[in-house]
Short mmCIF file of C-alpha atoms and ligand atoms in Angstrom, two decimals:
data_model
loop_
_atom_site.label_atom_id
_atom_site.label_comp_id
_atom_site.label_asym_id
_atom_site.label_seq_id
_atom_site.Cartn_x
_atom_site.Cartn_y
_atom_site.Cartn_z
CA MET A 251 89.64 86.60 94.30
CA ARG A 252 92.86 87.80 95.89
CA LYS A 253 94.12 85.59 98.72
CA PRO A 254 95.25 87.70 101.69
CA ILE A 255 98.96 87.62 102.47
CA ILE A 256 100.46 88.50 105.84
CA ALA A 257 104.25 88.64 105.83
CA GLY A 258 106.53 89.18 108.81
CA ASN A 259 109.72 91.12 108.13
CA TRP A 260 112.11 90.21 110.92
CA LYS A 261 114.73 92.68 109.65
CA MET A 262 118.12 92.31 111.40
CA ASN A 263 116.66 90.46 114.39
CA LYS A 264 116.93 86.92 115.75
CA THR A 265 119.98 84.71 115.89
CA GLN A 266 119.64 81.16 114.63
CA THR A 267 118.86 79.95 118.17
CA GLU A 268 116.22 82.65 118.62
CA THR A 269 114.77 81.79 115.19
CA VAL A 270 114.28 78.18 116.24
CA GLU A 271 112.55 79.26 119.46
CA LEU A 272 110.21 81.69 117.72
CA LEU A 273 109.34 79.44 114.78
CA ASN A 274 108.67 76.49 117.09
CA ARG A 275 106.22 78.61 119.06
CA ILE A 276 104.55 79.76 115.85
CA VAL A 277 104.30 76.29 114.34
CA GLU A 278 103.02 74.71 117.58
CA ASN A 279 100.24 77.27 117.96
CA TYR A 280 99.38 77.82 114.33
CA THR A 281 95.79 77.14 113.40
CA ASP A 282 94.81 76.89 109.77
CA VAL A 283 93.85 80.28 108.37
CA GLU A 284 92.68 81.58 105.02
CA VAL A 285 95.77 83.65 104.40
CA ASP A 286 99.21 83.10 102.96
CA ALA A 287 101.43 83.34 106.05
CA VAL A 288 105.04 84.29 105.36
CA VAL A 289 108.08 84.88 107.56
CA CYS A 290 111.00 86.79 106.06
CA VAL A 291 113.92 85.86 108.28
CA PRO A 292 117.57 87.02 108.13
CA PHE A 293 119.84 85.16 105.68
CA THR A 294 121.65 83.48 108.56
CA SER A 295 118.40 81.87 109.74
CA LEU A 296 117.09 80.70 106.36
CA SER A 297 118.60 77.23 106.48
CA LYS A 298 117.25 76.41 109.95
CA ALA A 299 113.91 78.05 109.19
CA SER A 300 113.62 76.04 105.99
CA GLU A 301 114.00 72.76 107.94
CA LEU A 302 111.53 73.86 110.59
CA LEU A 303 108.86 75.11 108.18
CA ASP A 304 109.03 72.12 105.86
CA ASN A 305 105.54 70.55 105.69
CA THR A 306 103.93 73.44 107.56
CA MET A 307 101.55 76.10 106.25
CA ILE A 308 104.07 78.90 106.91
CA HIS A 309 105.98 80.10 103.87
CA LEU A 310 109.62 81.13 103.94
CA GLY A 311 110.82 84.50 102.71
CA ALA A 312 114.11 86.42 102.46
CA GLN A 313 114.61 90.14 102.90
CA ASN A 314 116.77 90.89 99.88
CA MET A 315 118.50 89.26 96.93
CA PHE A 316 120.94 90.16 94.16
CA TYR A 317 119.99 89.86 90.49
CA GLU A 318 122.95 87.80 89.27
CA GLU A 319 123.12 84.03 89.69
CA ASN A 320 126.74 83.89 90.83
CA GLY A 321 130.08 85.66 90.48
CA ALA A 322 132.23 88.36 92.04
CA PHE A 323 129.59 90.13 94.12
CA THR A 324 131.03 90.08 97.61
CA GLY A 325 128.42 89.92 100.32
CA GLU A 326 125.49 89.32 98.01
CA VAL A 327 123.05 86.41 97.91
CA SER A 328 121.75 84.99 94.63
CA PRO A 329 118.32 83.71 93.60
CA ASN A 330 119.73 80.18 93.18
CA MET A 331 121.03 80.24 96.75
CA LEU A 332 117.58 81.26 98.02
CA LYS A 333 115.79 78.71 95.87
CA ASP A 334 118.10 76.00 97.15
CA LEU A 335 116.94 76.81 100.69
CA GLY A 336 113.27 76.60 99.79
CA VAL A 337 112.68 80.35 99.82
CA GLU A 338 109.35 81.27 98.18
CA TYR A 339 109.16 85.03 98.76
CA VAL A 340 111.65 87.88 98.78
CA ILE A 341 111.18 91.45 99.99
CA LEU A 342 112.67 93.86 97.43
CA GLY A 343 113.10 97.61 97.63
CA HIS A 344 112.24 97.92 101.30
CA SER A 345 112.56 101.57 102.32
CA GLU A 346 115.47 100.66 104.60
CA ARG A 347 117.32 99.22 101.59
CA ARG A 348 116.45 102.33 99.58
CA GLU A 349 117.32 104.86 102.27
CA ILE A 350 120.25 103.29 104.13
CA PHE A 351 121.85 101.29 101.32
CA GLY A 352 121.04 103.59 98.40
CA GLU A 353 119.06 101.09 96.35
CA GLU A 354 117.31 102.75 93.44
CA ASP A 355 114.35 101.81 91.24
CA ASP A 356 116.52 100.50 88.40
CA LEU A 357 118.36 98.00 90.64
CA ILE A 358 115.13 96.98 92.35
CA ASN A 359 113.46 96.38 88.98
CA LYS A 360 116.31 94.03 87.96
CA LYS A 361 115.83 92.12 91.20
CA VAL A 362 112.05 91.88 90.72
CA LYS A 363 112.51 90.45 87.21
CA THR A 364 115.13 88.01 88.46
CA ALA A 365 112.87 86.83 91.29
CA ILE A 366 110.04 86.18 88.81
CA ASN A 367 112.40 84.26 86.51
CA HIS A 368 113.45 82.06 89.43
CA LYS A 369 109.89 81.50 90.64
CA ILE A 370 110.40 83.43 93.84
CA THR A 371 107.53 85.80 94.62
CA PRO A 372 108.84 89.36 94.91
CA ILE A 373 107.28 91.63 97.52
CA LEU A 374 107.97 95.00 95.91
CA CYS A 375 107.94 97.79 98.50
CA VAL A 376 106.99 101.35 97.66
CA GLY A 377 106.13 104.35 99.78
CA GLU A 378 106.68 108.02 100.44
CA THR A 379 108.54 109.96 103.11
CA LEU A 380 106.79 112.31 105.54
CA ASP A 381 108.08 115.31 103.56
CA GLU A 382 106.66 113.89 100.34
CA ARG A 383 103.30 113.26 102.00
CA GLU A 384 103.16 116.73 103.51
CA SER A 385 104.26 118.51 100.35
CA GLY A 386 101.61 116.66 98.33
CA VAL A 387 103.93 114.81 95.94
CA TYR A 388 103.25 111.37 97.43
CA LEU A 389 101.07 110.08 94.59
CA ASP A 390 103.72 110.96 92.00
CA LYS A 391 106.43 109.40 94.12
CA VAL A 392 104.63 106.08 94.46
CA LYS A 393 103.52 106.12 90.81
CA THR A 394 107.14 106.48 89.71
CA GLN A 395 108.22 103.63 91.98
CA ILE A 396 105.48 101.40 90.55
CA LEU A 397 106.20 102.30 86.91
CA ASN A 398 109.92 101.72 87.40
CA GLY A 399 109.40 98.61 89.51
CA PHE A 400 107.22 96.95 86.84
CA ALA A 401 109.30 98.11 83.85
CA GLY A 402 109.80 95.26 81.39
CA ILE A 403 107.54 92.83 83.24
CA ASP A 404 105.27 90.85 80.90
CA SER A 405 101.55 91.12 81.49
CA GLY A 406 101.41 87.39 82.27
CA ASP A 407 103.82 87.88 85.18
CA VAL A 408 102.24 90.92 86.80
CA SER A 409 100.11 88.99 89.28
CA LYS A 410 103.23 87.11 90.43
CA VAL A 411 104.35 90.34 92.11
CA VAL A 412 103.05 91.32 95.54
CA VAL A 413 103.20 95.08 96.14
CA ALA A 414 103.68 96.43 99.65
CA TYR A 415 102.67 100.03 100.20
CA GLU A 416 104.67 101.26 103.17
CA PRO A 417 104.62 104.98 103.96
CA ILE A 418 108.08 105.50 105.42
CA TRP A 419 106.75 107.75 108.18
CA ALA A 420 104.65 104.86 109.49
CA ILE A 421 107.39 102.23 109.65
CA GLY A 422 108.51 101.39 113.17
CA THR A 423 107.12 104.69 114.44
CA GLY A 424 103.83 103.49 115.93
CA LYS A 425 102.05 105.88 113.51
CA THR A 426 99.71 103.97 111.22
CA ALA A 427 98.20 105.60 108.17
CA THR A 428 94.42 105.74 108.62
CA SER A 429 92.72 102.79 106.98
CA GLU A 430 91.18 105.19 104.47
CA ASP A 431 94.54 106.75 103.55
CA ALA A 432 96.16 103.34 103.26
CA ASN A 433 93.30 102.04 101.14
CA ASN A 434 93.29 105.12 98.91
CA MET A 435 96.95 104.59 98.10
CA CYS A 436 96.50 100.85 97.50
CA LYS A 437 93.61 101.68 95.18
CA TYR A 438 95.73 104.27 93.39
CA ILE A 439 98.53 101.71 92.95
CA ARG A 440 96.00 99.34 91.39
CA GLU A 441 94.89 102.12 89.01
CA VAL A 442 98.50 102.78 87.99
CA ILE A 443 99.00 99.06 87.28
CA ALA A 444 95.70 99.04 85.34
CA GLU A 445 96.90 101.96 83.19
CA LEU A 446 100.17 100.18 82.55
CA TYR A 447 98.51 96.84 81.68
CA GLU A 448 94.75 96.45 82.02
CA ALA A 449 92.17 96.51 84.80
CA LYS A 450 91.67 92.74 84.77
CA ILE A 451 95.37 92.22 85.41
CA ALA A 452 95.55 94.88 88.12
CA ASP A 453 92.59 93.27 89.88
CA ASN A 454 94.66 90.16 90.47
CA VAL A 455 97.63 91.91 92.06
CA ARG A 456 97.85 91.58 95.82
CA ILE A 457 98.69 94.84 97.57
CA GLN A 458 99.78 94.88 101.20
CA TYR A 459 99.88 97.76 103.61
CA GLY A 460 102.86 98.07 105.95
CA GLY A 461 103.65 100.50 108.74
CA SER A 462 103.05 99.79 112.43
CA VAL A 463 100.48 97.06 111.74
CA LYS A 464 99.60 95.23 114.95
CA PRO A 465 96.84 92.93 116.23
CA GLU A 466 94.80 95.98 117.31
CA ASN A 467 94.59 97.59 113.87
CA ILE A 468 94.86 94.73 111.39
CA SER A 469 91.20 93.80 111.07
CA GLU A 470 90.17 97.33 110.14
CA LEU A 471 92.96 97.55 107.57
CA MET A 472 92.06 94.15 106.12
CA SER A 473 88.41 95.15 105.80
CA MET A 474 89.32 97.78 103.20
CA SER A 475 88.55 97.13 99.53
CA ASP A 476 92.07 97.33 98.12
CA ILE A 477 94.23 96.12 101.00
CA ASP A 478 95.03 92.44 100.54
CA GLY A 479 97.46 91.91 103.35
CA ALA A 480 100.14 93.35 105.55
CA LEU A 481 103.91 93.52 105.69
CA VAL A 482 104.74 93.64 109.37
CA GLY A 483 107.99 94.42 111.16
CA GLY A 484 107.86 94.77 114.96
CA ALA A 485 104.66 92.83 115.60
CA SER A 486 105.97 89.80 113.70
CA LEU A 487 108.80 89.25 116.18
CA ASP A 488 106.57 87.76 118.84
CA SER A 489 104.68 84.50 118.30
CA GLU A 490 101.49 85.65 119.98
CA SER A 491 101.17 88.87 118.02
CA TYR A 492 102.21 87.24 114.72
CA LEU A 493 99.58 84.53 115.20
CA ALA A 494 96.99 87.15 116.15
CA LEU A 495 97.77 88.97 112.90
CA LEU A 496 97.17 85.79 110.91
CA ASN A 497 93.86 85.32 112.69
CA TYR A 498 92.71 88.89 112.15
C1 LIG B 263 108.43 96.91 107.87
O1 LIG B 263 109.50 96.66 108.30
O2 LIG B 263 108.20 96.66 106.69
C2 LIG B 263 107.41 97.51 108.77
C3 LIG B 263 106.27 97.86 108.27
O3 LIG B 263 107.76 97.66 110.09
P1 LIG B 263 106.77 97.98 111.33
O4 LIG B 263 105.61 97.01 111.22
O5 LIG B 263 107.60 97.72 112.56
O6 LIG B 263 106.32 99.38 111.20
#
């Protein structure tokens, strides 16, 4: 049984003061749900968020991480630093990191392995561009990202990774992939993981869909066979819509 996981990706939004306001509203109105609820806040809000979420059912996540533990890596944040703040999840390889900051599969793979070694759950993002979808190479693109993302990961650690399938053309655009298209890709990702390891292992991997998920479309997406959750940008920035997502 795969426990659903709904993660908010706040991206570069919310000052520390705004974080406190939003998290207080979420915590005050949160009702127990059968999902893992995660908020991935900016680095500058992690410390405050960690205090506020202590002893609550909301899990804390970061949006990126470097693969070294310390050293001359100006501007980077290490796994130890995140662990020290009580971070349990980290988004890795988000398409904005790939596209704007030039992160490639090899770097992302190092980060995924480091997260596992530090007992932080990596949320490994994969997904194709509109051009790749339209030209028909989208399955190959995502397969390559999965094969490279899981390179060198022991079979016993595979289910520690959460995969987020996020078609780039659906992120922040209001365009959602149809539930069938999203599910087909999540199913395909599971098949690729099964080929790489075995079906039993792939069956335990949680795969999220991300791309303009909102309260209006989440229940249909979550009813699909291979979609185990959502990674949500815009709709996670408001307490009412975030809570509605958790209560899909
Ligand atoms: C995201 O940032 O991962 C995302 C899916 O954004 P949005 O929900 O706003 O499309």
